[in-house]
Short mmCIF file of C-alpha atoms and ligand atoms in Angstrom, two decimals:
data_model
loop_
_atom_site.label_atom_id
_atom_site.label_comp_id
_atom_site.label_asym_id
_atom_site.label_seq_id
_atom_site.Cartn_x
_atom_site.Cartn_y
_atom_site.Cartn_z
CA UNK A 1 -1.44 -12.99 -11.32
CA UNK A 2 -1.41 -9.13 -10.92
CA UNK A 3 -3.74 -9.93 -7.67
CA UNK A 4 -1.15 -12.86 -6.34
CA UNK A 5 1.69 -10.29 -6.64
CA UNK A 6 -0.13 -7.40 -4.43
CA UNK A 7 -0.77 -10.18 -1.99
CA UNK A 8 2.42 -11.10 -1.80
CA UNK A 9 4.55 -8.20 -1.67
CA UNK A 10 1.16 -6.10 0.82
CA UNK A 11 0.84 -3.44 -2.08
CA UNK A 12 -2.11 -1.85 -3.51
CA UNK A 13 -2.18 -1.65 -7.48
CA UNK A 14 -0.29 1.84 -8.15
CA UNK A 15 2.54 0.14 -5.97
CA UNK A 16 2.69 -2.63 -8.11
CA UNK A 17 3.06 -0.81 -11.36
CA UNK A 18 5.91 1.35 -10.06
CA UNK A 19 7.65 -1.73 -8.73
CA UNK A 20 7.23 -4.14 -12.18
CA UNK A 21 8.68 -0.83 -13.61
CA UNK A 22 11.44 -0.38 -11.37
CA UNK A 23 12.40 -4.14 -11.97
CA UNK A 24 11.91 -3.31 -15.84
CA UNK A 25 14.30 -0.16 -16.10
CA UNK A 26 16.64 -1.35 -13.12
CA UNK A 27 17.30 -4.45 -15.78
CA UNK A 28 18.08 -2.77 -18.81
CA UNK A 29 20.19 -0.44 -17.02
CA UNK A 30 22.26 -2.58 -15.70
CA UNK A 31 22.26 -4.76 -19.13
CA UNK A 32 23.27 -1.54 -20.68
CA UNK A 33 25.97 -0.70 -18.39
CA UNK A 34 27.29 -4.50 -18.29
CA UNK A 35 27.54 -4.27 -21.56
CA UNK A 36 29.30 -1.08 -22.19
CA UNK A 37 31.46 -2.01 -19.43
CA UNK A 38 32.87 -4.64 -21.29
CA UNK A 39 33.22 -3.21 -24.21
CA UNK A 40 35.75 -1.02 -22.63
CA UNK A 41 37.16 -3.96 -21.28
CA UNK A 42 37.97 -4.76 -25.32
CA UNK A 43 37.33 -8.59 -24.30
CA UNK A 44 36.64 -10.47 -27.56
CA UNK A 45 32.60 -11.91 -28.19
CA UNK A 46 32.14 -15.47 -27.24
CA UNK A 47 31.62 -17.70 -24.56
CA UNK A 48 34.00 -16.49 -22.00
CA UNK A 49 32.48 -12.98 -22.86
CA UNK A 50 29.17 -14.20 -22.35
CA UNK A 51 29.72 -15.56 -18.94
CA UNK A 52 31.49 -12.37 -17.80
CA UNK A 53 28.71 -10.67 -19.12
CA UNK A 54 26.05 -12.76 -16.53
CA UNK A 55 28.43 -12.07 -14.10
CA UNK A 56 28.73 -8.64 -14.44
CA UNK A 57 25.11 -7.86 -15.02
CA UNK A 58 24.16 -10.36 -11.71
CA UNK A 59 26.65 -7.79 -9.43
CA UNK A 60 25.18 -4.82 -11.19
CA UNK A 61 21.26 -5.76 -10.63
CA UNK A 62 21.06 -4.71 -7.48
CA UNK A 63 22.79 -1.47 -7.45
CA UNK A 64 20.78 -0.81 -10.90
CA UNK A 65 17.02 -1.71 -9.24
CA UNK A 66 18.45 0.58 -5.82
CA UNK A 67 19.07 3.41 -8.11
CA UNK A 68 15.75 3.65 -10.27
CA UNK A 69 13.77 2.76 -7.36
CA UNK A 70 14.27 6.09 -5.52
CA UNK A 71 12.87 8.33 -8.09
CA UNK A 72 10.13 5.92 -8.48
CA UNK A 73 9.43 5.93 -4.25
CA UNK A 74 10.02 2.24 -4.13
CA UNK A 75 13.61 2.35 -2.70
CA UNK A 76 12.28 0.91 1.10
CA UNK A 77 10.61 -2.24 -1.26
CA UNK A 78 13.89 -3.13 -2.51
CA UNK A 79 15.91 -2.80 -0.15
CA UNK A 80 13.86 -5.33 2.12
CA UNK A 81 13.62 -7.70 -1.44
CA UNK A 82 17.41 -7.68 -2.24
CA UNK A 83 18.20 -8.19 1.92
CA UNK A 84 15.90 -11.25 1.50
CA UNK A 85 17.80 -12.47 -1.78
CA UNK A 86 21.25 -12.16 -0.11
CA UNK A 87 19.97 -14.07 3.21
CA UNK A 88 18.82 -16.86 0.75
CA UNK A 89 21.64 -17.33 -0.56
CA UNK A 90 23.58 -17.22 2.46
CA UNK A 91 21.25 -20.32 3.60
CA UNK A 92 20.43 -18.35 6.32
CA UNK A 93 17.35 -20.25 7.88
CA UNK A 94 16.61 -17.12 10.08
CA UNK A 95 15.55 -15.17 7.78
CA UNK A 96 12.46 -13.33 8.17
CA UNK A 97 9.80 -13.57 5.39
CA UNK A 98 10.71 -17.69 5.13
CA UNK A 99 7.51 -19.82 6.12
CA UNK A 100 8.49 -21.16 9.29
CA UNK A 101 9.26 -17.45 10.60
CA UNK A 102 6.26 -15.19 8.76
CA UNK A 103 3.69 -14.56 11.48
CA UNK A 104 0.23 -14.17 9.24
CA UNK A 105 -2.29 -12.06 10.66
CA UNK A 106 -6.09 -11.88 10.34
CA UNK A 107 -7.63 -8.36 11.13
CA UNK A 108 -11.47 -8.71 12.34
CA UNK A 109 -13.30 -5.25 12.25
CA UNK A 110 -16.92 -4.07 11.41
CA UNK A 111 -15.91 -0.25 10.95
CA UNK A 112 -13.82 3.05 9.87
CA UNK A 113 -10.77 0.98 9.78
CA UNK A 114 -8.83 3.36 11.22
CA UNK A 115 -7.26 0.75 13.58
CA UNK A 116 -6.64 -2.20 10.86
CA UNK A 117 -5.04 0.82 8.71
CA UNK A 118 -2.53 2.04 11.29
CA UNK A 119 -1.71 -2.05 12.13
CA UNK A 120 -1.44 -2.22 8.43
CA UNK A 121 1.03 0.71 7.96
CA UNK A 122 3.42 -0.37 11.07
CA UNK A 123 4.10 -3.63 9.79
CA UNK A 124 4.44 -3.01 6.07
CA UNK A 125 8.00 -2.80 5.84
CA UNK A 126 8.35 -5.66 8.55
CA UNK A 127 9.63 -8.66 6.30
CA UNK A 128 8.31 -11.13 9.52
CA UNK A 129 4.48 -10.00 9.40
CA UNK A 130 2.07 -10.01 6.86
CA UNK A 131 -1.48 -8.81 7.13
CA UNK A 132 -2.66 -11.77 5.55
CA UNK A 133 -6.28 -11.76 5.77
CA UNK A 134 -9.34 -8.33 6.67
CA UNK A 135 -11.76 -10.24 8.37
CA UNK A 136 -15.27 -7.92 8.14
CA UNK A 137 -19.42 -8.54 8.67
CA UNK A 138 -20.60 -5.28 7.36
CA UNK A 139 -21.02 -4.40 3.93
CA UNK A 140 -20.75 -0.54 4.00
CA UNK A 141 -17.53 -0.67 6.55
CA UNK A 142 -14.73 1.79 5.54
CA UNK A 143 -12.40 -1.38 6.50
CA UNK A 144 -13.00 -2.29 3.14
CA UNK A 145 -11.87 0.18 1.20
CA UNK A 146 -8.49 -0.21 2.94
CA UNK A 147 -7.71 -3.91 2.30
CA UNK A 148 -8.58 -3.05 -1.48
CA UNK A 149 -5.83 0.14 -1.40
CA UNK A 150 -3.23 -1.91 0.52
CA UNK A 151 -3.87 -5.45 -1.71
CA UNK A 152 -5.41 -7.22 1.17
CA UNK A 153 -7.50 -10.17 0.75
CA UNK A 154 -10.97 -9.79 2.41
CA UNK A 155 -13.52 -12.21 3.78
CA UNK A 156 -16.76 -10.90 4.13
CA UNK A 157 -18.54 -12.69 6.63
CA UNK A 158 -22.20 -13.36 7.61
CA UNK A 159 -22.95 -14.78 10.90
CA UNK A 160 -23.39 -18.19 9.33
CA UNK A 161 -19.90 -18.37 7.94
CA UNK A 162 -18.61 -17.50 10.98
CA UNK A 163 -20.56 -19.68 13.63
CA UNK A 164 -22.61 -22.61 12.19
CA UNK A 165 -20.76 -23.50 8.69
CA UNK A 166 -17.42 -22.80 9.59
CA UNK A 167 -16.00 -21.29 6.40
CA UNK A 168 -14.17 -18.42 7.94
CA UNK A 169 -12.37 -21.08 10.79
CA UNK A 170 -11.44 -22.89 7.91
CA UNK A 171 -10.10 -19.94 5.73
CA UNK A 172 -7.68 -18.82 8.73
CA UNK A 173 -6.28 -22.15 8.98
CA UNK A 174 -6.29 -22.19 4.64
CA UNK A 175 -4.12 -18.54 4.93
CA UNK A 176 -1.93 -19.98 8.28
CA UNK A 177 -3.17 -17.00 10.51
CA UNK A 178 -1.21 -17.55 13.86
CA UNK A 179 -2.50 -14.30 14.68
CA UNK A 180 -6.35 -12.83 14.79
CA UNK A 181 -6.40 -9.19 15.57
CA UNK A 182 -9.80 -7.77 16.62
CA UNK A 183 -9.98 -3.74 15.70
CA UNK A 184 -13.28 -2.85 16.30
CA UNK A 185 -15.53 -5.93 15.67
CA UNK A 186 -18.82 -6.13 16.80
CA UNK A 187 -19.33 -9.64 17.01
CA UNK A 188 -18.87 -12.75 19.70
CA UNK A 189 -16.22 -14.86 18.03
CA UNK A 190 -17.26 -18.58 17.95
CA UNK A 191 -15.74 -20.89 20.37
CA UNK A 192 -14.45 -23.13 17.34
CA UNK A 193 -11.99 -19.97 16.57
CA UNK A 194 -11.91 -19.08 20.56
CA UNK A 195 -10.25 -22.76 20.77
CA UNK A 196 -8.47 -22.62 18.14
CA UNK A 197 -6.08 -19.94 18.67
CA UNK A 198 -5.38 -20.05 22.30
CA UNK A 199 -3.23 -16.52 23.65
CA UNK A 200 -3.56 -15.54 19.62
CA UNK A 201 -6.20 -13.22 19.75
CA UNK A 202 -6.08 -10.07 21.04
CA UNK A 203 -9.05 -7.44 21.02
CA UNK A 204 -9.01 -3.47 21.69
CA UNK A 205 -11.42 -1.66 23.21
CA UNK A 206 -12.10 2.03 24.02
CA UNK A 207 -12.19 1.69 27.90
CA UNK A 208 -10.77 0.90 30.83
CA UNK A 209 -12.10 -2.92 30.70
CA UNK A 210 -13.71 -4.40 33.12
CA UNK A 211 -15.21 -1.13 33.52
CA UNK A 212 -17.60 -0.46 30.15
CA UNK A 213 -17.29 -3.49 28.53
CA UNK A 214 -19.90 -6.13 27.32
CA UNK A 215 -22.59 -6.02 24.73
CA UNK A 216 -23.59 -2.69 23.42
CA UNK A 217 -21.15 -1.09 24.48
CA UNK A 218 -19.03 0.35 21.38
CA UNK A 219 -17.62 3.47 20.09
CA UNK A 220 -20.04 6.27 21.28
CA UNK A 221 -22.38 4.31 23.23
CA UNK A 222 -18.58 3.98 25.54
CA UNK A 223 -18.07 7.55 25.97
CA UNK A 224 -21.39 8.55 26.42
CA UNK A 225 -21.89 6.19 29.59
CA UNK A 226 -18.17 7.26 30.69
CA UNK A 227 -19.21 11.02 30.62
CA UNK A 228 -22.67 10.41 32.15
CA UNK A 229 -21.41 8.88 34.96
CA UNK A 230 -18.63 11.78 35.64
CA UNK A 231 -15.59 9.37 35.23
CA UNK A 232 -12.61 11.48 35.65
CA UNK A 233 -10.46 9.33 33.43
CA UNK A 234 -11.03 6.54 30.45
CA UNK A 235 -8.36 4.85 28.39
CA UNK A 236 -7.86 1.75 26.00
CA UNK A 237 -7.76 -1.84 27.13
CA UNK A 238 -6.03 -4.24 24.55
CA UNK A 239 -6.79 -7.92 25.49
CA UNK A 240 -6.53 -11.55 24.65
CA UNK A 241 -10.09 -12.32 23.64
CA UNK A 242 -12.07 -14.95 25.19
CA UNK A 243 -15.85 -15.99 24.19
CA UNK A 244 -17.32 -13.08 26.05
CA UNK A 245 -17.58 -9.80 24.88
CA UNK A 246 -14.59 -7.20 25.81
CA UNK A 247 -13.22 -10.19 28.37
CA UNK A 248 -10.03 -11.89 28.60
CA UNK A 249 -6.25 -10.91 30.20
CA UNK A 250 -5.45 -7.65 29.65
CA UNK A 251 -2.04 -7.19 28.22
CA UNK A 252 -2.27 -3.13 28.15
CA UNK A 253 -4.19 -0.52 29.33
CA UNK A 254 -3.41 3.53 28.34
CA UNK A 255 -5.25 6.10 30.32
CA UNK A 256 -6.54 9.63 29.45
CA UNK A 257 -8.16 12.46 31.21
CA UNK A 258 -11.89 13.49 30.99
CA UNK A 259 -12.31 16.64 31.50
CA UNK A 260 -16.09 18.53 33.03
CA UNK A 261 -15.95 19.76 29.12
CA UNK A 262 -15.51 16.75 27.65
CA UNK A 263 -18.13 15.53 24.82
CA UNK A 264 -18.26 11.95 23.39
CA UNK A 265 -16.79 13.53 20.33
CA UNK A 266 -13.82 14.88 22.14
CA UNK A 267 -13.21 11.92 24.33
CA UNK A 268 -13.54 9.61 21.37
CA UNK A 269 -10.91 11.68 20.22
CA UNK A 270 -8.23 11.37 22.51
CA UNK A 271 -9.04 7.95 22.84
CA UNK A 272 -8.33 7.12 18.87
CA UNK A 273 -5.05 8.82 19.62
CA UNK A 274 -4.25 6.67 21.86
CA UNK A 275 -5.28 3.07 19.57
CA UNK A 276 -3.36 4.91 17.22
CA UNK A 277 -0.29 5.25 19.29
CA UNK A 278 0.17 1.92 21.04
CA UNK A 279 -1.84 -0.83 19.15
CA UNK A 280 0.66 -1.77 16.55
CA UNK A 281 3.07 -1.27 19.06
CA UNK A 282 1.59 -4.26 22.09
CA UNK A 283 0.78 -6.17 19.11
CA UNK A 284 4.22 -6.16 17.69
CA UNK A 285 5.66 -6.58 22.03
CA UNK A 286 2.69 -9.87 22.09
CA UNK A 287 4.32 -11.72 18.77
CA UNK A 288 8.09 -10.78 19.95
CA UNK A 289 6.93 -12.80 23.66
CA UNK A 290 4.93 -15.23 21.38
CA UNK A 291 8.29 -16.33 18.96
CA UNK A 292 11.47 -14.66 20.63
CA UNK A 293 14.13 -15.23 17.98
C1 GAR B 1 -12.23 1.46 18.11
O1 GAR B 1 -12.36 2.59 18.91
C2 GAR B 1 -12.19 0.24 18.98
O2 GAR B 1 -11.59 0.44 20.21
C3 GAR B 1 -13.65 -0.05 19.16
O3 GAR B 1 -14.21 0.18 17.89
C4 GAR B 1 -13.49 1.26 17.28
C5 GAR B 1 -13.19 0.87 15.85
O4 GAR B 1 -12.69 1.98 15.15
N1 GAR B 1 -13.88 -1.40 19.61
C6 GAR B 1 -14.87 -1.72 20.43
O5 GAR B 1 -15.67 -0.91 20.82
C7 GAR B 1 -14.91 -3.19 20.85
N2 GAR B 1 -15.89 -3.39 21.85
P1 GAR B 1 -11.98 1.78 13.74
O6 GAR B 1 -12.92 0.98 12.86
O7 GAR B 1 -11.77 3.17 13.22
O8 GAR B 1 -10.69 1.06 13.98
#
């Protein structure tokens, strides 16, 4: 159940515990203060009480969960949860976070994770988009760690489940991905999932594609050909994937200088800065094209 709730609400387990708490003092505050409150009211114990009582304590809820939830760092939580109580009540069908609207994303990667945890941090307080699914192939990938922290459920995929059974097709249409997000995965994607989300998956890579694309060519191995070859300038490329490797429409490129000093290290550098400054970002400009409300 514990695992359900970190799922749903994208928290890791610490999270969780401060929020069950929050919801556990926020409601016997406010029982306490509905109930002192009408005691100075001097209303008389029975039903009518009673009812005044449910209303009081229903009004008070919110402003009772607000208030313990800022010592406990969980303030930005509620505030999105009560917004979404008070649109469903209003019937309003817009409302983010309702099936129809919630885009669910898949993040592929093989690696650090320093991409998927930067995607993962932009869009946590976005009540439209959950990081649904991490998506990974290697065992010892730092990726890992991070969909543990933020309560993320992970596939871990051989290349069986991904090509010739089928299993992890089948688990992004199980989880409703509309949205696969590649963030440094080192495999071909099979043309089951290539066909299967047309325009829905979009890939980054450390280069100015089509320059330094293709197979091999990955974090270091990148900058090292970009600096042997004297290149006065590299970038990102972030791209709609196709069944090649590092090909598809580009929807965004970011440049950078290289400089005669420049090592793989340092270039590798500025270009995580720049994945770290605009991925979320096209992602987030892609879905708003995708579903304009
Ligand atoms: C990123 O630099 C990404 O551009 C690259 O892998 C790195 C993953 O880093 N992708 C490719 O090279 C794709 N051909 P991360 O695991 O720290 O996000």
């Amino acid at each position: 159940m514990f695992k359900k709730l970190q799922g749903k609400w994208k928290v890791n387990g610490w999270n969780l515990l401060l929020i069950i708490s929050t919801f556990a003092l926020g409601g016997s505050l406010c029982g306490i203060v509905g109930r002192k409150l009408l005691m100075l009211s001097g209303i008389e114990k029975g039903v009518g009480w009673f009812i005044l009582y449910i209303i009081v304590v229903t009004l008070l809820w919110p402003v009772s969960v607000l208030l313990v939830s800022v010592p406990l760092g969980q303030f930005s939580f509620f505030k999105r949860y009560i917004s979404r109580i008070w649109h469903k009540m209003k019937g309003d069908k817009t409302v983010m976070g309702s099936n129809q609207e919630l885009t669910n994303i898949a993040i592929f990667a093989s690696g650090a994770g320093s991409n998927a945890k930067n995607i993962i941090t932009h869009f946590k307080n976005n009540p439209g988009i959950n990081i649904a699914l991490i998506v990974c192939n290697n065992p010892v990938a730092g990726v890992i760690g991070i969909a543990k922290e933020n309560g993320i459920e992970l596939l871990m995929i051989n290349k069986a489940s991904l090509s010739v059974q089928g299993e992890c097709l089948s688990v992004l249409t199980k989880k409703n991905i509309n949205l696969v997000v590649l963030a440094g995965f080192l495999w071909k994607l099979p043309p089951a999932i290539i066909e299967a989300y047309p325009k829905k998956i979009i890939n980054i890579h450390p280069a100015l594609l089509p320059a330094y694309g293709g197979k091999g060519m990955y974090g270091k191995h990148v900058h090292e050909a970009v600096i042997a070859n004297r290149e006065t300038e590299s970038g990102i490329s972030i791209h709609y994937a196709d069944e090649l490797y590092d090909h598809g429409e580009i929807i965004f490129q970011a440049r950078c200088p290289v400089t005669p000093t420049d090592t793989p290290e340092s270039l590798a550098g500025k270009i995580h800065q720049l994945e770290q400054d605009h991925y979320p970002a096209v992602i987030e400009s892609v879905l708003k094209k995708q579903n304009p409300r």
